[in-house]
mmCIF file of C-alpha atoms and ligand atoms in Angstrom:
data_model
loop_
_atom_site.group_PDB
_atom_site.id
_atom_site.type_symbol
_atom_site.label_atom_id
_atom_site.label_comp_id
_atom_site.label_asym_id
_atom_site.label_seq_id
_atom_site.Cartn_x
_atom_site.Cartn_y
_atom_site.Cartn_z
ATOM 1 C CA MET A 78 -54.337 58.585 -8.547
ATOM 2 C CA ARG A 79 -55.956 56.218 -5.904
ATOM 3 C CA LYS A 80 -54.475 52.770 -5.925
ATOM 4 C CA LYS A 81 -57.120 50.085 -6.749
ATOM 5 C CA LEU A 82 -57.948 48.108 -3.882
ATOM 6 C CA ILE A 83 -59.049 44.368 -3.855
ATOM 7 C CA VAL A 84 -60.718 42.576 -0.939
ATOM 8 C CA GLY A 85 -60.780 39.217 -0.338
ATOM 9 C CA ASN A 86 -64.015 38.394 1.710
ATOM 10 C CA TRP A 87 -63.588 34.748 3.019
ATOM 11 C CA LYS A 88 -66.402 34.959 5.498
ATOM 12 C CA MET A 89 -66.874 31.996 7.619
ATOM 13 C CA HIS A 90 -64.654 29.585 5.412
ATOM 14 C CA MET A 91 -61.424 27.648 6.023
ATOM 15 C CA ASN A 92 -59.849 26.718 9.504
ATOM 16 C CA VAL A 93 -56.553 28.018 10.448
ATOM 17 C CA SER A 94 -54.539 25.461 8.723
ATOM 18 C CA GLN A 95 -56.720 25.864 5.427
ATOM 19 C CA ALA A 96 -56.542 29.473 5.426
ATOM 20 C CA SER A 97 -52.708 29.230 5.940
ATOM 21 C CA LEU A 98 -52.179 26.807 3.141
ATOM 22 C CA PHE A 99 -54.216 28.961 0.832
ATOM 23 C CA LEU A 100 -52.299 32.044 1.781
ATOM 24 C CA HIS A 101 -49.005 30.154 0.751
ATOM 25 C CA ARG A 102 -50.614 29.408 -2.502
ATOM 26 C CA LEU A 103 -51.837 33.000 -3.199
ATOM 27 C CA GLN A 104 -48.386 34.635 -2.239
ATOM 28 C CA GLU A 105 -46.731 32.377 -4.886
ATOM 29 C CA LYS A 106 -49.490 33.003 -7.441
ATOM 30 C CA VAL A 107 -49.700 37.180 -6.975
ATOM 31 C CA PRO A 108 -46.855 39.336 -7.714
ATOM 32 C CA HIS A 109 -46.191 42.572 -6.108
ATOM 33 C CA TYR A 110 -47.916 45.277 -7.804
ATOM 34 C CA ALA A 111 -47.354 48.855 -6.600
ATOM 35 C CA ASP A 112 -50.783 50.100 -8.027
ATOM 36 C CA VAL A 113 -53.095 47.527 -6.314
ATOM 37 C CA GLU A 114 -53.578 47.006 -2.733
ATOM 38 C CA ILE A 115 -54.634 43.693 -1.723
ATOM 39 C CA VAL A 116 -56.534 42.844 1.595
ATOM 40 C CA LEU A 117 -57.363 39.706 3.054
ATOM 41 C CA THR A 118 -60.366 39.167 5.337
ATOM 42 C CA PRO A 119 -60.128 35.661 6.887
ATOM 43 C CA SER A 120 -61.874 34.669 10.045
ATOM 44 C CA LEU A 121 -60.852 36.262 13.309
ATOM 45 C CA LEU A 122 -59.331 33.265 14.457
ATOM 46 C CA ALA A 123 -56.820 33.009 11.623
ATOM 47 C CA LEU A 124 -55.855 36.913 11.775
ATOM 48 C CA GLN A 125 -52.887 36.137 14.183
ATOM 49 C CA PRO A 126 -51.329 33.474 12.401
ATOM 50 C CA LEU A 127 -51.764 34.691 8.850
ATOM 51 C CA SER A 128 -50.401 38.084 10.304
ATOM 52 C CA VAL A 129 -46.761 36.074 10.732
ATOM 53 C CA GLN A 130 -46.983 34.403 7.638
ATOM 54 C CA LEU A 131 -48.190 37.543 5.358
ATOM 55 C CA ASP A 132 -45.909 38.823 2.559
ATOM 56 C CA ARG A 133 -46.681 42.540 3.735
ATOM 57 C CA ARG A 134 -45.445 43.883 0.517
ATOM 58 C CA LYS A 135 -48.244 42.099 -1.029
ATOM 59 C CA PHE A 136 -51.102 41.818 1.425
ATOM 60 C CA ARG A 137 -52.942 43.614 4.105
ATOM 61 C CA LEU A 138 -55.275 42.136 6.486
ATOM 62 C CA ALA A 139 -58.860 43.009 7.580
ATOM 63 C CA ALA A 140 -61.001 41.892 10.366
ATOM 64 C CA PRO A 141 -64.378 40.437 9.292
ATOM 65 C CA ASN A 142 -65.968 42.056 12.386
ATOM 66 C CA ALA A 143 -65.467 43.477 16.040
ATOM 67 C CA TYR A 144 -67.326 44.688 18.807
ATOM 68 C CA PHE A 145 -67.609 48.360 19.200
ATOM 69 C CA LYS A 146 -66.765 48.526 22.982
ATOM 70 C CA ASP A 147 -62.978 48.449 23.944
ATOM 71 C CA GLU A 148 -63.128 46.115 26.558
ATOM 72 C CA GLY A 149 -65.277 44.577 29.417
ATOM 73 C CA PRO A 150 -67.960 41.963 30.436
ATOM 74 C CA TYR A 151 -69.135 41.120 26.771
ATOM 75 C CA MET A 152 -68.730 37.654 26.706
ATOM 76 C CA GLY A 153 -67.332 36.103 23.359
ATOM 77 C CA GLU A 154 -66.776 39.343 21.453
ATOM 78 C CA VAL A 155 -63.513 40.631 20.397
ATOM 79 C CA SER A 156 -63.006 44.385 20.243
ATOM 80 C CA PHE A 157 -61.151 46.617 17.814
ATOM 81 C CA THR A 158 -58.832 47.578 20.535
ATOM 82 C CA MET A 159 -57.825 43.942 20.487
ATOM 83 C CA LEU A 160 -57.163 43.932 16.776
ATOM 84 C CA ARG A 161 -55.106 47.246 16.808
ATOM 85 C CA ASP A 162 -51.748 46.609 15.251
ATOM 86 C CA LEU A 163 -52.884 43.240 13.823
ATOM 87 C CA VAL A 164 -55.239 44.534 11.106
ATOM 88 C CA HIS A 165 -54.993 47.583 8.803
ATOM 89 C CA TYR A 166 -58.709 47.401 8.072
ATOM 90 C CA ALA A 167 -61.989 45.956 9.169
ATOM 91 C CA VAL A 168 -65.176 45.422 7.385
ATOM 92 C CA VAL A 169 -68.150 46.912 9.013
ATOM 93 C CA GLY A 170 -71.714 46.829 8.077
ATOM 94 C CA HIS A 171 -71.663 43.971 5.867
ATOM 95 C CA SER A 172 -75.166 42.664 4.829
ATOM 96 C CA GLU A 173 -74.650 39.348 6.281
ATOM 97 C CA ARG A 174 -74.015 41.209 9.814
ATOM 98 C CA ARG A 175 -77.125 43.233 9.013
ATOM 99 C CA ILE A 176 -79.375 40.525 8.071
ATOM 100 C CA HIS A 177 -78.279 37.657 10.025
ATOM 101 C CA PHE A 178 -76.832 39.232 13.241
ATOM 102 C CA GLY A 179 -79.586 42.514 13.461
ATOM 103 C CA GLU A 180 -76.772 44.931 13.032
ATOM 104 C CA THR A 181 -78.709 48.377 12.653
ATOM 105 C CA ASP A 182 -77.230 51.625 10.975
ATOM 106 C CA GLN A 183 -76.714 52.808 14.813
ATOM 107 C CA ILE A 184 -74.448 49.712 15.517
ATOM 108 C CA VAL A 185 -72.657 50.149 12.396
ATOM 109 C CA ARG A 186 -71.982 54.022 13.235
ATOM 110 C CA ASP A 187 -70.690 52.691 16.627
ATOM 111 C CA LYS A 188 -68.434 50.168 14.951
ATOM 112 C CA VAL A 189 -67.016 52.797 12.482
ATOM 113 C CA ALA A 190 -66.246 55.203 15.288
ATOM 114 C CA ALA A 191 -64.737 52.064 17.209
ATOM 115 C CA ALA A 192 -62.401 51.243 14.429
ATOM 116 C CA PHE A 193 -61.105 54.732 13.822
ATOM 117 C CA ARG A 194 -60.600 55.204 17.585
ATOM 118 C CA ASN A 195 -58.223 52.216 17.272
ATOM 119 C CA GLU A 196 -56.428 53.209 14.395
ATOM 120 C CA ILE A 197 -58.068 50.657 12.003
ATOM 121 C CA THR A 198 -59.557 51.772 8.677
ATOM 122 C CA PRO A 199 -63.192 50.716 8.302
ATOM 123 C CA ILE A 200 -64.428 49.278 5.006
ATOM 124 C CA LEU A 201 -68.132 50.427 5.439
ATOM 125 C CA CYS A 202 -70.623 48.153 3.385
ATOM 126 C CA VAL A 203 -73.915 49.786 2.126
ATOM 127 C CA GLY A 204 -76.479 48.771 -0.146
ATOM 128 C CA GLU A 205 -80.143 47.953 -0.660
ATOM 129 C CA THR A 206 -82.118 44.671 -0.727
ATOM 130 C CA GLN A 207 -83.961 43.528 -3.568
ATOM 131 C CA VAL A 208 -87.284 44.497 -2.079
ATOM 132 C CA GLU A 209 -86.194 48.092 -1.258
ATOM 133 C CA ARG A 210 -84.691 48.266 -4.854
ATOM 134 C CA ARG A 211 -88.272 47.264 -6.257
ATOM 135 C CA ALA A 212 -90.090 49.833 -3.953
ATOM 136 C CA GLY A 213 -87.657 52.602 -5.393
ATOM 137 C CA GLU A 214 -86.083 53.240 -2.055
ATOM 138 C CA THR A 215 -82.522 52.670 -3.081
ATOM 139 C CA LYS A 216 -81.410 56.216 -2.593
ATOM 140 C CA GLN A 217 -83.040 56.524 0.645
ATOM 141 C CA VAL A 218 -81.496 53.299 1.884
ATOM 142 C CA ILE A 219 -77.996 54.364 0.844
ATOM 143 C CA HIS A 220 -78.495 57.906 2.135
ATOM 144 C CA ASP A 221 -79.304 56.648 5.627
ATOM 145 C CA GLN A 222 -76.809 53.953 5.777
ATOM 146 C CA VAL A 223 -74.042 56.325 4.678
ATOM 147 C CA THR A 224 -75.067 59.525 6.718
ATOM 148 C CA THR A 225 -75.688 57.438 9.954
ATOM 149 C CA ALA A 226 -72.392 55.932 9.729
ATOM 150 C CA ILE A 227 -70.200 58.819 8.952
ATOM 151 C CA SER A 228 -71.659 62.017 9.704
ATOM 152 C CA HIS A 229 -69.889 62.228 13.314
ATOM 153 C CA LEU A 230 -66.522 61.425 11.851
ATOM 154 C CA THR A 231 -63.709 64.041 11.292
ATOM 155 C CA THR A 232 -62.970 64.981 7.627
ATOM 156 C CA LYS A 233 -59.574 63.542 7.975
ATOM 157 C CA GLU A 234 -61.104 60.033 8.795
ATOM 158 C CA VAL A 235 -63.612 60.418 6.063
ATOM 159 C CA GLU A 236 -60.692 60.987 3.574
ATOM 160 C CA SER A 237 -59.281 57.657 4.494
ATOM 161 C CA LEU A 238 -62.281 55.877 4.810
ATOM 162 C CA VAL A 239 -63.606 53.107 2.374
ATOM 163 C CA ILE A 240 -67.202 52.683 1.201
ATOM 164 C CA ALA A 241 -68.217 49.323 -0.720
ATOM 165 C CA TYR A 242 -71.610 49.749 -2.496
ATOM 166 C CA GLU A 243 -72.656 46.079 -2.092
ATOM 167 C CA PRO A 244 -76.389 45.694 -3.489
ATOM 168 C CA VAL A 245 -77.775 42.705 -1.202
ATOM 169 C CA TRP A 246 -79.555 41.164 -4.418
ATOM 170 C CA ALA A 247 -76.143 40.906 -6.010
ATOM 171 C CA ILE A 248 -74.382 39.278 -3.480
ATOM 172 C CA SER A 249 -73.827 35.282 -4.135
ATOM 173 C CA THR A 250 -75.339 34.224 -1.093
ATOM 174 C CA PHE A 251 -78.277 36.339 -1.353
ATOM 175 C CA GLY A 252 -79.352 35.717 -4.910
ATOM 176 C CA GLY A 253 -76.421 36.646 -6.835
ATOM 177 C CA ILE A 254 -78.011 38.726 -9.748
ATOM 178 C CA VAL A 255 -74.995 39.850 -11.659
ATOM 179 C CA ALA A 256 -75.393 43.627 -11.906
ATOM 180 C CA LYS A 257 -74.610 45.284 -15.289
ATOM 181 C CA PRO A 258 -71.607 47.942 -14.358
ATOM 182 C CA ASP A 259 -73.890 50.590 -15.904
ATOM 183 C CA ASP A 260 -76.766 49.648 -13.558
ATOM 184 C CA VAL A 261 -74.592 50.176 -10.474
ATOM 185 C CA LYS A 262 -72.485 53.333 -11.447
ATOM 186 C CA LYS A 263 -75.327 55.688 -10.366
ATOM 187 C CA GLU A 264 -75.439 54.144 -6.898
ATOM 188 C CA MET A 265 -71.659 54.436 -6.524
ATOM 189 C CA ASP A 266 -71.753 57.995 -7.611
ATOM 190 C CA PHE A 267 -74.614 58.712 -5.003
ATOM 191 C CA VAL A 268 -72.360 57.305 -2.437
ATOM 192 C CA ARG A 269 -69.521 59.808 -3.492
ATOM 193 C CA HIS A 270 -72.004 62.628 -3.721
ATOM 194 C CA GLN A 271 -73.277 62.000 0.048
ATOM 195 C CA VAL A 272 -69.604 62.122 1.102
ATOM 196 C CA HIS A 273 -69.402 65.434 -0.835
ATOM 197 C CA GLU A 274 -72.534 66.834 0.668
ATOM 198 C CA LEU A 275 -71.282 66.129 4.248
ATOM 199 C CA PHE A 276 -67.747 66.628 3.983
ATOM 200 C CA GLY A 277 -66.929 68.714 0.890
ATOM 201 C CA PRO A 278 -65.032 68.277 -2.163
ATOM 202 C CA LYS A 279 -61.584 67.040 -0.835
ATOM 203 C CA ALA A 280 -63.425 64.336 1.214
ATOM 204 C CA ALA A 281 -65.081 63.124 -1.907
ATOM 205 C CA LYS A 282 -62.106 62.955 -3.858
ATOM 206 C CA GLU A 283 -60.217 60.844 -1.430
ATOM 207 C CA VAL A 284 -62.936 58.497 -0.095
ATOM 208 C CA ARG A 285 -62.434 55.129 -1.793
ATOM 209 C CA VAL A 286 -65.413 53.741 -3.379
ATOM 210 C CA LEU A 287 -65.625 49.907 -4.131
ATOM 211 C CA TYR A 288 -68.079 47.595 -5.598
ATOM 212 C CA GLY A 289 -69.137 44.359 -4.452
ATOM 213 C CA GLY A 290 -71.629 41.793 -5.646
ATOM 214 C CA SER A 291 -70.685 38.357 -7.357
ATOM 215 C CA VAL A 292 -67.322 39.976 -8.854
ATOM 216 C CA ASP A 293 -65.344 37.305 -10.553
ATOM 217 C CA ASP A 294 -62.423 37.125 -12.729
ATOM 218 C CA HIS A 295 -64.848 37.451 -15.812
ATOM 219 C CA THR A 296 -66.716 40.319 -14.530
ATOM 220 C CA ALA A 297 -64.105 42.210 -12.633
ATOM 221 C CA ALA A 298 -63.035 44.403 -15.590
ATOM 222 C CA GLY A 299 -66.503 45.927 -16.236
ATOM 223 C CA TYR A 300 -66.692 47.277 -12.671
ATOM 224 C CA LEU A 301 -63.279 48.278 -12.234
ATOM 225 C CA SER A 302 -63.208 50.339 -15.227
ATOM 226 C CA LEU A 303 -66.038 52.505 -14.272
ATOM 227 C CA GLU A 304 -65.017 55.878 -13.333
ATOM 228 C CA GLY A 305 -64.980 56.521 -9.624
ATOM 229 C CA CYS A 306 -64.735 52.867 -8.846
ATOM 230 C CA ASP A 307 -61.608 52.304 -6.650
ATOM 231 C CA GLY A 308 -61.885 48.489 -6.309
ATOM 232 C CA ALA A 309 -63.975 45.470 -5.348
ATOM 233 C CA ILE A 310 -64.780 43.193 -2.593
ATOM 234 C CA VAL A 311 -64.710 39.890 -3.756
ATOM 235 C CA GLY A 312 -66.393 37.076 -1.567
ATOM 236 C CA GLY A 313 -66.957 33.633 -3.447
ATOM 237 C CA ALA A 314 -64.489 34.020 -6.216
ATOM 238 C CA SER A 315 -61.693 34.893 -3.276
ATOM 239 C CA LEU A 316 -61.875 31.468 -2.232
ATOM 240 C CA ASN A 317 -60.411 30.165 -5.338
ATOM 241 C CA TYR A 318 -56.891 31.487 -5.530
ATOM 242 C CA GLU A 319 -56.441 31.300 -9.205
ATOM 243 C CA LYS A 320 -59.487 33.160 -9.782
ATOM 244 C CA PHE A 321 -58.598 35.879 -7.088
ATOM 245 C CA ALA A 322 -54.997 36.368 -8.614
ATOM 246 C CA LYS A 323 -56.590 37.014 -12.059
ATOM 247 C CA ILE A 324 -58.909 39.849 -10.519
ATOM 248 C CA VAL A 325 -55.861 41.272 -8.893
ATOM 249 C CA GLU A 326 -54.183 41.326 -12.137
ATOM 250 C CA VAL A 327 -57.065 42.664 -14.069
ATOM 251 C CA ALA A 328 -56.928 45.651 -11.677
ATOM 252 C CA HIS A 329 -53.146 46.068 -11.934
ATOM 253 C CA GLN A 330 -53.683 46.007 -15.889
ATOM 254 C CA LEU A 331 -56.612 48.568 -15.845
ATOM 255 C CA HIS A 332 -54.342 50.752 -13.639
ATOM 256 C CA GLY A 333 -51.647 50.642 -16.066
ATOM 257 C CA SER A 334 -53.784 51.868 -18.972
ATOM 258 C CA GLU A 335 -55.408 54.530 -16.813
ATOM 259 C CA SER A 336 -51.951 55.989 -15.912
ATOM 260 C CA GLU A 337 -50.953 55.964 -19.720
ATOM 261 C CA ASN A 338 -54.245 57.999 -20.580
ATOM 262 C CA THR A 339 -53.835 60.380 -17.668
HETATM 263 C C1 PEP B 129 -69.379 40.037 -0.298
HETATM 264 O O1 PEP B 129 -70.191 39.198 0.452
HETATM 265 O O2 PEP B 129 -69.207 40.913 0.101
HETATM 266 C C2 PEP B 129 -69.446 39.558 -1.815
HETATM 267 C C3 PEP B 129 -69.148 40.500 -2.452
HETATM 268 O O3 PEP B 129 -69.764 38.294 -1.865
HETATM 269 P P1 PEP B 129 -69.768 37.610 -3.310
HETATM 270 O O4 PEP B 129 -68.730 38.161 -4.307
HETATM 271 O O5 PEP B 129 -69.642 36.117 -3.173
HETATM 272 O O6 PEP B 129 -71.256 38.090 -3.905
#
C-alpha cells in the first residue's frame, strides 16, 4: 500500500528565523509515523537552514519553485541543480505560479523534466479555475496539463511522480470554496486514468495522486479516505502547527484502519 503523503505548503510566509521556530514546534508535536510521509515546503531561502535542523526520520523538504535551466545568465533564479541533495521534492505548476507568474503548460513540462534530471521528485499541481469548471472544460484542462507535463517522461519517472489535483476555486487564496470529497473524486480518478492511458497500469497504480484546496484538520479525513487519494497538499492550515499535526494524525489513523481492512 502507498504511504499517505502530507505536504505543508508554506508559500511566501515566515522568514528564516520564524520558519526555524515553527519547525522546532512542529517537530515536538508530530511523532514519527512509518505510514505517513510529511513534506515541508518553506521559502527557497529557508531550505538550507531548515535542512540542518530537520529530523529526517519525520520530515522531507520540497522546493516551492525553481528554474528549468541548470545554470547560466538567468539573474535571480535558482536552479533545480542547485537544489539537488537539499530537497527530495519540488512543487511544480502550482496555480499561484501559473496565474501570478504566467507559467504555461510548456514551462511546467520543462520544470518537471529539470526536476527529474536533478534527482528531485516533482509534485505536479493541476486543476481548473472556476470559469473553466463552469464552462464544462475541467476534463480538457486536466488532460492538457497532465499530458503536456508528463508525456515526455520515462515510465520509471512517472511511477515515482506525485500529481496533486488542486481545483483553483478551492484554494484558499483563490476563493476557497470547500469542495465535497465526492465532488472531486471524479477528477482525481481522471488524473490517474490519464497516467494509465499514457504509461499503462503499473504507472497508474504507482503514481501518487493528492488533493489540495482548503484542506484543514476538520475536512482532511473526507479527502484522505477517498479511494485513490494518496494524501493532501495543505496551504493555509499548514501555517498552524497544531492543525497541521492533526492532519498528519488523521492520515496515520486512516492508514491504520485501511491496513486492518486489507
Ligand atoms: C495550496 O495553495 O496548494 C493550497 C492547497 O492552499 P490552501 O490549503 O490554503 O487552499
